[in-house]
Amino acid sequence: MLLKEKEIEAMYFLRQFPIDRVAVSFSGGKDSLVALHLASRIGIRKAVFCDTTIESQKVIEFVKEVETILGVKIDIVKPKKSFWELVHLLGVPSVHNRWCCPTIKFQPLNEYARKHKIEYYVTGLRREESVIRKEYKKIEVNPMLPHVIQLNPIVEWSEKDVWEYIRKYELPIPPGYENGLLRNGCVICPYKSPKELGKVKKLEPEMWERFEEFLNYYAHISGIPDKNRFIESGWRSWRPPVKRKIVGKIKVNESGIVLTNGLEKRNFKLLKILKKDDPDKLKKAKILIEKELNCIGCGACLSLCPTGALYINREGLIDVDIGKCTHCYECLNSSKLRGGCIGRNYKLEVFIVDVEN
Ligand code: SF4
Ligand code: SF4
């Protein structure tokens, strides 16, 4: 198929969706730029860029440049907690400690979609990009974006098509590619190859230096014998030394959930989520109490709630507006966020409660 035909097909595909419910999720990369340009040609004027707080400054400047050139408003959103606050609380992100995507990338995009009533995100994802993306379709559901449908108009395009399109419409070249970087996005990523990381260290020395301080610290507390190897690239497969601390006990009696052994005085707000007649109350109460005990205010779990009942309160911690809660228990779904909570899963010291049957 010729490029011209591919363009028409991509725009025809996007036209099926209600424009006022569609936004482009712009990453600052070449594929995403093409998707944004195609979307703007059919009148989609909303776009969002997530500044994960570990983006290259050049990419952020590029986002602003694209906004001016294309005349499309690109809203820049940021996570509730920055990458640096989270590394401090949860340790180095690695393939075994993957707290980063739900917190610094998808949390702001979910919040933006809810606030602006966005039902569809247009992306520049392409099958050719990686083995994982080989099976991608034009319409996808991403479990990290539970209330948004992902539209991938150029999923079948080749890299050659993308560059040809950029040249044809004289679009600006995204930064990074001239230095041999394969993709934009988070500067620090455990899925980057040692070669890519080598480039990152040269291109973003200040950010890398800041990260290296954490690497030194976590290598020290985990007793890593070969610190240099860990700092070089070994951190990508780090297994954090997690401690679990029992802080109290819970049981059920006729009046409901009873807290003992140190928890008596605590008022757990999330317990209001439980249905009065739930036969499985104790198990669910344990999850809700542990969620609250370990909450770091990252906001990642807010997207699990279909009615918007969950929110971060003035103290910066999880809370529930019980008037909006339908007791659907989606926020306890074990297949999402590994049990519905980042803090409960990834903190280095996790507070847990014992159950007394
Ligand atoms: S309850 Fe868990 S996922 Fe939700 S904001 Fe707190 S730490 Fe984050
Ligand atoms: S039970 Fe359902 S409605 Fe209630 S807070 Fe959890 S996800 Fe939201």
Tab-separated table of C-alpha atoms and ligand atoms in Angstrom:
chain	number	residue	atom	x	y	z
A	1	MET	CA	0.000	0.000	0.000
A	2	LEU	CA	1.290	3.478	-0.833
A	3	LEU	CA	1.853	6.010	1.956
A	4	LYS	CA	-0.995	8.163	0.656
A	5	GLU	CA	-3.384	5.208	0.978
A	6	LYS	CA	-2.147	4.458	4.473
A	7	GLU	CA	-2.786	8.045	5.506
A	8	ILE	CA	-6.351	7.948	4.179
A	9	GLU	CA	-6.973	4.636	5.907
A	10	ALA	CA	-5.632	5.955	9.247
A	11	MET	CA	-7.788	9.095	9.087
A	12	TYR	CA	-10.845	7.109	8.015
A	13	PHE	CA	-10.303	4.872	11.042
A	14	LEU	CA	-10.071	7.837	13.452
A	15	ARG	CA	-13.174	9.483	12.018
A	16	GLN	CA	-15.342	6.711	13.492
A	17	PHE	CA	-14.902	8.079	17.020
A	18	PRO	CA	-16.549	11.150	18.601
A	19	ILE	CA	-13.974	13.940	18.314
A	20	ASP	CA	-14.824	15.588	21.641
A	21	ARG	CA	-14.072	12.317	23.466
A	22	VAL	CA	-10.712	11.749	21.777
A	23	ALA	CA	-7.241	13.012	22.757
A	24	VAL	CA	-3.827	12.121	21.436
A	25	SER	CA	-1.421	10.716	23.987
A	26	PHE	CA	1.730	12.364	22.685
A	27	SER	CA	5.089	10.963	23.780
A	28	GLY	CA	7.380	13.344	21.921
A	29	GLY	CA	8.645	10.556	19.637
A	30	LYS	CA	8.434	10.202	15.859
A	31	ASP	CA	5.531	7.690	15.741
A	32	SER	CA	3.488	9.703	18.149
A	33	LEU	CA	4.186	12.834	16.109
A	34	VAL	CA	2.734	11.180	13.007
A	35	ALA	CA	-0.346	10.040	14.969
A	36	LEU	CA	-0.807	13.576	16.297
A	37	HIS	CA	-0.511	15.103	12.835
A	38	LEU	CA	-3.000	12.629	11.332
A	39	ALA	CA	-5.439	13.282	14.191
A	40	SER	CA	-5.114	17.048	13.774
A	41	ARG	CA	-5.925	16.697	10.044
A	42	ILE	CA	-9.363	15.329	10.895
A	43	GLY	CA	-10.025	17.961	13.551
A	44	ILE	CA	-8.882	16.283	16.780
A	45	ARG	CA	-7.458	19.208	18.712
A	46	LYS	CA	-6.772	17.770	22.125
A	47	ALA	CA	-3.477	16.168	23.089
A	48	VAL	CA	-1.700	15.337	26.289
A	49	PHE	CA	1.956	14.799	27.087
A	50	CYS	CA	2.926	13.099	30.311
A	51	ASP	CA	6.050	14.574	31.868
A	52	THR	CA	7.082	11.590	33.962
A	53	THR	CA	9.649	13.824	35.729
A	54	ILE	CA	12.436	11.847	34.074
A	55	GLU	CA	11.972	13.251	30.589
A	56	SER	CA	14.740	14.891	28.665
A	57	GLN	CA	14.413	18.686	28.738
A	58	LYS	CA	14.880	18.602	24.963
A	59	VAL	CA	11.734	16.494	24.600
A	60	ILE	CA	9.713	18.933	26.692
A	61	GLU	CA	10.932	21.808	24.517
A	62	PHE	CA	10.021	19.760	21.454
A	63	VAL	CA	6.469	19.274	22.758
A	64	LYS	CA	6.058	23.040	22.949
A	65	GLU	CA	7.502	23.462	19.456
A	66	VAL	CA	5.064	20.896	18.034
A	67	GLU	CA	2.182	22.652	19.769
A	68	THR	CA	3.046	25.878	17.944
A	69	ILE	CA	3.752	24.294	14.562
A	70	LEU	CA	0.659	22.070	14.495
A	71	GLY	CA	-1.656	24.481	16.285
A	72	VAL	CA	-2.856	21.732	18.595
A	73	LYS	CA	-3.136	22.326	22.320
A	74	ILE	CA	-0.874	19.847	24.116
A	75	ASP	CA	-1.580	19.718	27.845
A	76	ILE	CA	1.404	18.692	29.935
A	77	VAL	CA	0.541	16.550	32.943
A	78	LYS	CA	2.726	15.314	35.788
A	79	PRO	CA	2.413	12.482	38.321
A	80	LYS	CA	1.205	13.113	41.865
A	81	LYS	CA	4.578	11.934	43.148
A	82	SER	CA	7.722	12.512	41.140
A	83	PHE	CA	10.052	9.703	40.098
A	84	TRP	CA	12.595	10.969	42.637
A	85	GLU	CA	10.147	10.884	45.550
A	86	LEU	CA	9.122	7.386	44.540
A	87	VAL	CA	12.676	6.027	44.197
A	88	HIS	CA	13.191	7.254	47.709
A	89	LEU	CA	10.071	5.422	48.960
A	90	LEU	CA	10.055	2.294	46.798
A	91	GLY	CA	13.633	1.675	45.719
A	92	VAL	CA	15.142	1.484	42.264
A	93	PRO	CA	12.644	0.538	39.550
A	94	SER	CA	13.563	-2.781	37.969
A	95	VAL	CA	11.864	-5.581	36.055
A	96	HIS	CA	11.060	-7.109	39.472
A	97	ASN	CA	10.160	-3.813	41.093
A	98	ARG	CA	8.053	-2.236	38.399
A	99	TRP	CA	6.210	0.523	40.193
A	100	CYS	CA	7.130	3.164	37.625
A	101	CYS	CA	4.611	2.801	34.744
A	102	PRO	CA	1.435	2.861	36.897
A	103	THR	CA	2.622	5.801	38.979
A	104	ILE	CA	4.555	8.216	36.792
A	105	LYS	CA	3.012	7.450	33.411
A	106	PHE	CA	-0.508	6.049	33.664
A	107	GLN	CA	-1.689	7.810	36.829
A	108	PRO	CA	-1.534	11.294	35.208
A	109	LEU	CA	-3.034	10.015	31.942
A	110	ASN	CA	-5.922	8.375	33.808
A	111	GLU	CA	-6.518	11.533	35.808
A	112	TYR	CA	-6.481	13.656	32.650
A	113	ALA	CA	-8.948	11.328	30.896
A	114	ARG	CA	-11.356	11.459	33.819
A	115	LYS	CA	-11.115	15.239	34.169
A	116	HIS	CA	-11.619	15.930	30.457
A	117	LYS	CA	-14.100	13.105	29.818
A	118	ILE	CA	-11.733	11.448	27.356
A	119	GLU	CA	-12.805	7.984	26.252
A	120	TYR	CA	-10.198	7.347	23.551
A	121	TYR	CA	-6.464	7.938	23.468
A	122	VAL	CA	-4.774	7.990	20.060
A	123	THR	CA	-1.241	6.621	20.161
A	124	GLY	CA	1.581	6.097	17.689
A	125	LEU	CA	2.164	2.466	18.670
A	126	ARG	CA	3.428	0.263	15.880
A	127	ARG	CA	3.687	-3.532	15.699
A	128	GLU	CA	7.171	-3.391	14.246
A	129	GLU	CA	8.560	-1.670	17.341
A	130	SER	CA	9.017	-4.765	19.513
A	131	VAL	CA	8.108	-8.427	19.936
A	132	ILE	CA	5.581	-7.498	22.637
A	133	ARG	CA	3.794	-5.138	20.235
A	134	LYS	CA	3.703	-7.686	17.388
A	135	GLU	CA	0.104	-8.637	18.123
A	136	TYR	CA	-1.205	-5.096	18.647
A	137	LYS	CA	-4.457	-4.158	16.953
A	138	LYS	CA	-5.873	-0.805	15.907
A	139	ILE	CA	-8.193	-0.810	18.903
A	140	GLU	CA	-6.690	-1.980	22.167
A	141	VAL	CA	-7.662	-2.048	25.811
A	142	ASN	CA	-4.733	-1.267	28.053
A	143	PRO	CA	-5.295	-2.571	31.625
A	144	MET	CA	-3.274	0.399	32.889
A	145	LEU	CA	-5.873	2.748	31.346
A	146	PRO	CA	-9.019	0.925	32.473
A	147	HIS	CA	-11.579	3.507	31.374
A	148	VAL	CA	-10.032	4.546	28.071
A	149	ILE	CA	-9.828	2.754	24.736
A	150	GLN	CA	-6.565	3.020	22.886
A	151	LEU	CA	-6.641	3.831	19.176
A	152	ASN	CA	-3.536	2.942	17.189
A	153	PRO	CA	-4.048	4.328	13.667
A	154	ILE	CA	-0.508	3.586	12.440
A	155	VAL	CA	-0.105	0.181	14.069
A	156	GLU	CA	0.680	-1.424	10.685
A	157	TRP	CA	3.058	1.263	9.457
A	158	SER	CA	6.766	0.592	8.996
A	159	GLU	CA	9.547	2.821	10.286
A	160	LYS	CA	10.189	3.825	6.667
A	161	ASP	CA	6.548	4.999	6.346
A	162	VAL	CA	6.924	7.112	9.480
A	163	TRP	CA	10.065	8.898	8.283
A	164	GLU	CA	8.573	9.345	4.813
A	165	TYR	CA	5.485	10.966	6.362
A	166	ILE	CA	7.619	13.287	8.515
A	167	ARG	CA	9.591	14.407	5.442
A	168	LYS	CA	6.478	14.764	3.277
A	169	TYR	CA	4.751	17.130	5.705
A	170	GLU	CA	8.008	18.791	6.821
A	171	LEU	CA	7.377	17.975	10.443
A	172	PRO	CA	10.098	18.785	12.988
A	173	ILE	CA	12.446	15.919	13.832
A	174	PRO	CA	12.030	14.760	17.447
A	175	PRO	CA	15.191	15.021	19.545
A	176	GLY	CA	17.225	11.956	20.420
A	177	TYR	CA	17.193	10.106	17.112
A	178	GLU	CA	20.263	11.935	15.843
A	179	ASN	CA	22.138	10.448	18.824
A	180	GLY	CA	21.055	6.937	17.976
A	181	LEU	CA	18.392	6.665	20.685
A	182	LEU	CA	15.750	4.169	19.660
A	183	ARG	CA	12.906	5.861	21.509
A	184	ASN	CA	11.977	8.792	23.665
A	185	GLY	CA	10.139	8.571	26.972
A	186	CYS	CA	11.601	8.008	30.434
A	187	VAL	CA	15.326	8.659	30.406
A	188	ILE	CA	15.817	6.040	33.120
A	189	CYS	CA	14.077	2.775	32.303
A	190	PRO	CA	14.886	-0.789	33.439
A	191	TYR	CA	13.909	-2.011	29.972
A	192	LYS	CA	16.655	-0.027	28.269
A	193	SER	CA	19.621	-2.067	27.024
A	194	PRO	CA	23.109	-1.425	28.479
A	195	LYS	CA	23.967	0.217	25.134
A	196	GLU	CA	21.011	2.598	25.373
A	197	LEU	CA	21.867	3.359	28.992
A	198	GLY	CA	25.423	4.192	27.943
A	199	LYS	CA	24.014	6.835	25.601
A	200	VAL	CA	21.660	8.125	28.285
A	201	LYS	CA	24.577	8.651	30.685
A	202	LYS	CA	26.306	10.846	28.106
A	203	LEU	CA	23.205	12.774	27.025
A	204	GLU	CA	21.665	13.340	30.471
A	205	PRO	CA	24.655	13.415	32.856
A	206	GLU	CA	22.908	15.392	35.604
A	207	MET	CA	19.906	13.125	35.774
A	208	TRP	CA	22.107	10.060	35.707
A	209	GLU	CA	24.300	11.401	38.495
A	210	ARG	CA	21.228	11.950	40.654
A	211	PHE	CA	20.054	8.408	39.950
A	212	GLU	CA	23.500	6.993	40.703
A	213	GLU	CA	23.264	8.278	44.264
A	214	PHE	CA	20.200	6.070	44.736
A	215	LEU	CA	21.948	3.153	43.040
A	216	ASN	CA	24.836	3.477	45.479
A	217	TYR	CA	22.481	3.575	48.426
A	218	TYR	CA	20.360	0.598	47.356
A	219	ALA	CA	23.431	-1.450	46.417
A	220	HIS	CA	24.691	-0.779	49.932
A	221	ILE	CA	21.466	-1.726	51.769
A	222	SER	CA	20.972	-4.874	49.699
A	223	GLY	CA	24.587	-6.033	50.234
A	224	ILE	CA	25.342	-6.189	46.498
A	225	PRO	CA	28.907	-7.556	46.187
A	226	ASP	CA	29.752	-6.092	42.773
A	227	LYS	CA	28.607	-2.507	43.162
A	228	ASN	CA	30.100	-1.320	39.860
A	229	ARG	CA	28.245	-3.956	37.884
A	230	PHE	CA	25.020	-3.050	39.704
A	231	ILE	CA	25.447	0.647	38.897
A	232	GLU	CA	26.426	-0.087	35.303
A	233	SER	CA	23.234	-2.005	34.431
A	234	GLY	CA	22.650	-4.733	37.053
A	235	TRP	CA	20.038	-2.575	38.823
A	236	ARG	CA	17.597	-3.376	36.018
A	237	SER	CA	16.985	-6.823	37.533
A	238	TRP	CA	17.286	-5.810	41.209
A	239	ARG	CA	15.149	-7.765	43.680
A	240	PRO	CA	14.424	-5.422	46.592
A	241	PRO	CA	14.950	-6.756	50.114
A	242	VAL	CA	11.349	-6.340	51.312
A	243	LYS	CA	10.532	-6.541	55.021
A	244	ARG	CA	7.029	-7.317	56.278
A	245	LYS	CA	6.056	-6.000	59.660
A	246	ILE	CA	2.914	-7.162	61.475
A	247	VAL	CA	1.354	-4.122	63.115
A	248	GLY	CA	-1.936	-5.535	64.454
A	249	LYS	CA	-4.688	-8.074	64.217
A	250	ILE	CA	-8.201	-8.045	62.834
A	251	LYS	CA	-11.190	-10.305	63.334
A	252	VAL	CA	-14.903	-10.251	62.590
A	253	ASN	CA	-17.669	-10.282	65.187
A	254	GLU	CA	-21.366	-9.409	65.139
A	255	SER	CA	-20.621	-5.682	65.156
A	256	GLY	CA	-18.274	-5.876	62.190
A	257	ILE	CA	-14.496	-5.770	61.840
A	258	VAL	CA	-12.650	-5.600	65.144
A	259	LEU	CA	-9.140	-4.249	65.310
A	260	THR	CA	-6.788	-5.467	68.016
A	261	ASN	CA	-3.131	-5.472	69.048
A	262	GLY	CA	-2.175	-1.910	68.293
A	263	LEU	CA	-4.843	-0.994	65.733
A	264	GLU	CA	-7.709	-0.287	68.183
A	265	LYS	CA	-7.427	3.475	67.943
A	266	ARG	CA	-7.102	3.705	64.183
A	267	ASN	CA	-10.017	4.757	62.055
A	268	PHE	CA	-9.637	3.066	58.688
A	269	LYS	CA	-11.644	5.058	56.170
A	270	LEU	CA	-11.563	2.446	53.429
A	271	LEU	CA	-13.450	-0.085	55.588
A	272	LYS	CA	-16.625	1.779	54.616
A	273	ILE	CA	-16.230	0.144	51.195
A	274	LEU	CA	-17.163	-3.276	52.641
A	275	LYS	CA	-20.718	-4.520	52.145
A	276	LYS	CA	-22.379	-5.248	55.472
A	277	ASP	CA	-23.422	-8.772	54.503
A	278	ASP	CA	-20.210	-9.735	52.717
A	279	PRO	CA	-19.272	-13.320	53.685
A	280	ASP	CA	-15.663	-12.693	52.663
A	281	LYS	CA	-15.325	-9.571	54.778
A	282	LEU	CA	-12.147	-10.449	56.652
A	283	LYS	CA	-10.049	-11.073	53.560
A	284	LYS	CA	-11.184	-7.825	51.967
A	285	ALA	CA	-10.768	-5.870	55.207
A	286	LYS	CA	-7.151	-7.056	55.411
A	287	ILE	CA	-6.457	-5.680	51.909
A	288	LEU	CA	-8.187	-2.351	52.598
A	289	ILE	CA	-6.446	-1.840	55.934
A	290	GLU	CA	-3.051	-2.720	54.459
A	291	LYS	CA	-3.696	-0.372	51.537
A	292	GLU	CA	-4.311	2.458	53.987
A	293	LEU	CA	-1.398	1.546	56.236
A	294	ASN	CA	1.008	1.562	53.318
A	295	CYS	CA	-0.426	4.402	51.267
A	296	ILE	CA	2.193	6.762	49.856
A	297	GLY	CA	-0.339	8.928	47.992
A	298	CYS	CA	0.811	7.955	44.507
A	299	GLY	CA	-2.757	8.046	43.161
A	300	ALA	CA	-2.296	5.004	40.908
A	301	CYS	CA	-5.306	3.164	42.352
A	302	LEU	CA	-7.775	6.014	41.739
A	303	SER	CA	-8.222	4.849	38.155
A	304	LEU	CA	-9.467	1.441	39.322
A	305	CYS	CA	-12.662	2.986	40.626
A	306	PRO	CA	-15.290	3.321	37.885
A	307	THR	CA	-17.302	5.917	39.799
A	308	GLY	CA	-14.470	8.190	40.941
A	309	ALA	CA	-15.127	7.456	44.621
A	310	LEU	CA	-11.448	7.141	45.522
A	311	TYR	CA	-9.409	10.287	46.012
A	312	ILE	CA	-6.273	11.622	47.677
A	313	ASN	CA	-7.233	13.633	50.753
A	314	ARG	CA	-5.657	16.749	52.287
A	315	GLU	CA	-3.102	14.639	54.126
A	316	GLY	CA	-2.009	13.275	50.746
A	317	LEU	CA	-3.410	9.809	51.423
A	318	ILE	CA	-6.065	7.527	49.976
A	319	ASP	CA	-9.679	8.170	50.969
A	320	VAL	CA	-13.154	7.272	49.761
A	321	ASP	CA	-16.242	9.334	49.060
A	322	ILE	CA	-18.679	6.683	50.196
A	323	GLY	CA	-21.604	8.475	48.564
A	324	LYS	CA	-20.083	7.593	45.191
A	325	CYS	CA	-19.064	4.016	46.075
A	326	THR	CA	-21.140	1.194	44.566
A	327	HIS	CA	-19.203	-1.514	46.467
A	328	CYS	CA	-18.111	-3.090	43.189
A	329	TYR	CA	-14.731	-4.072	44.711
A	330	GLU	CA	-12.775	-3.158	41.588
A	331	CYS	CA	-10.279	-1.411	43.871
A	332	LEU	CA	-9.514	-4.815	45.429
A	333	ASN	CA	-9.146	-6.626	42.146
A	334	SER	CA	-5.996	-8.707	42.495
A	335	SER	CA	-5.262	-8.637	38.767
A	336	LYS	CA	-4.860	-4.835	38.822
A	337	LEU	CA	-1.805	-3.140	40.330
A	338	ARG	CA	-0.986	-6.518	41.890
A	339	GLY	CA	-3.784	-6.297	44.409
A	340	GLY	CA	-4.877	-2.731	43.973
A	341	CYS	CA	-2.041	-0.832	45.634
A	342	ILE	CA	1.464	0.366	44.834
A	343	GLY	CA	2.542	1.051	48.437
A	344	ARG	CA	1.341	-2.343	49.681
A	345	ASN	CA	3.244	-4.122	46.915
A	346	TYR	CA	6.404	-2.134	46.510
A	347	LYS	CA	7.358	-0.442	49.767
A	348	LEU	CA	10.593	-1.772	51.212
A	349	GLU	CA	8.958	-2.134	54.608
A	350	VAL	CA	5.346	-3.250	54.280
A	351	PHE	CA	2.951	-3.046	57.204
A	352	ILE	CA	0.622	-6.017	57.376
A	353	VAL	CA	-2.140	-7.238	59.668
A	354	ASP	CA	-2.817	-10.747	60.933
A	355	VAL	CA	-6.287	-12.169	60.697
A	356	GLU	CA	-7.929	-14.051	63.520
A	357	ASN	CA	-10.599	-16.473	62.322
B	1	SF4	S1	-3.637	3.267	48.171
B	1	SF4	FE1	-1.833	2.447	47.157
B	1	SF4	S2	-2.081	2.793	44.956
B	1	SF4	FE2	-3.598	4.057	46.060
B	1	SF4	S3	-2.614	6.063	46.312
B	1	SF4	FE3	-2.123	4.900	48.143
B	1	SF4	S4	-0.175	3.852	47.654
B	1	SF4	FE4	-1.002	4.584	45.730
B	2	SF4	S1	-15.729	-0.572	45.767
B	2	SF4	FE1	-15.923	0.078	43.602
B	2	SF4	S2	-17.003	2.015	43.706
B	2	SF4	FE2	-16.277	1.602	45.789
B	2	SF4	S3	-14.309	2.647	45.922
B	2	SF4	FE3	-13.883	0.553	45.286
B	2	SF4	S4	-13.820	0.632	43.049
B	2	SF4	FE4	-14.842	2.507	43.751
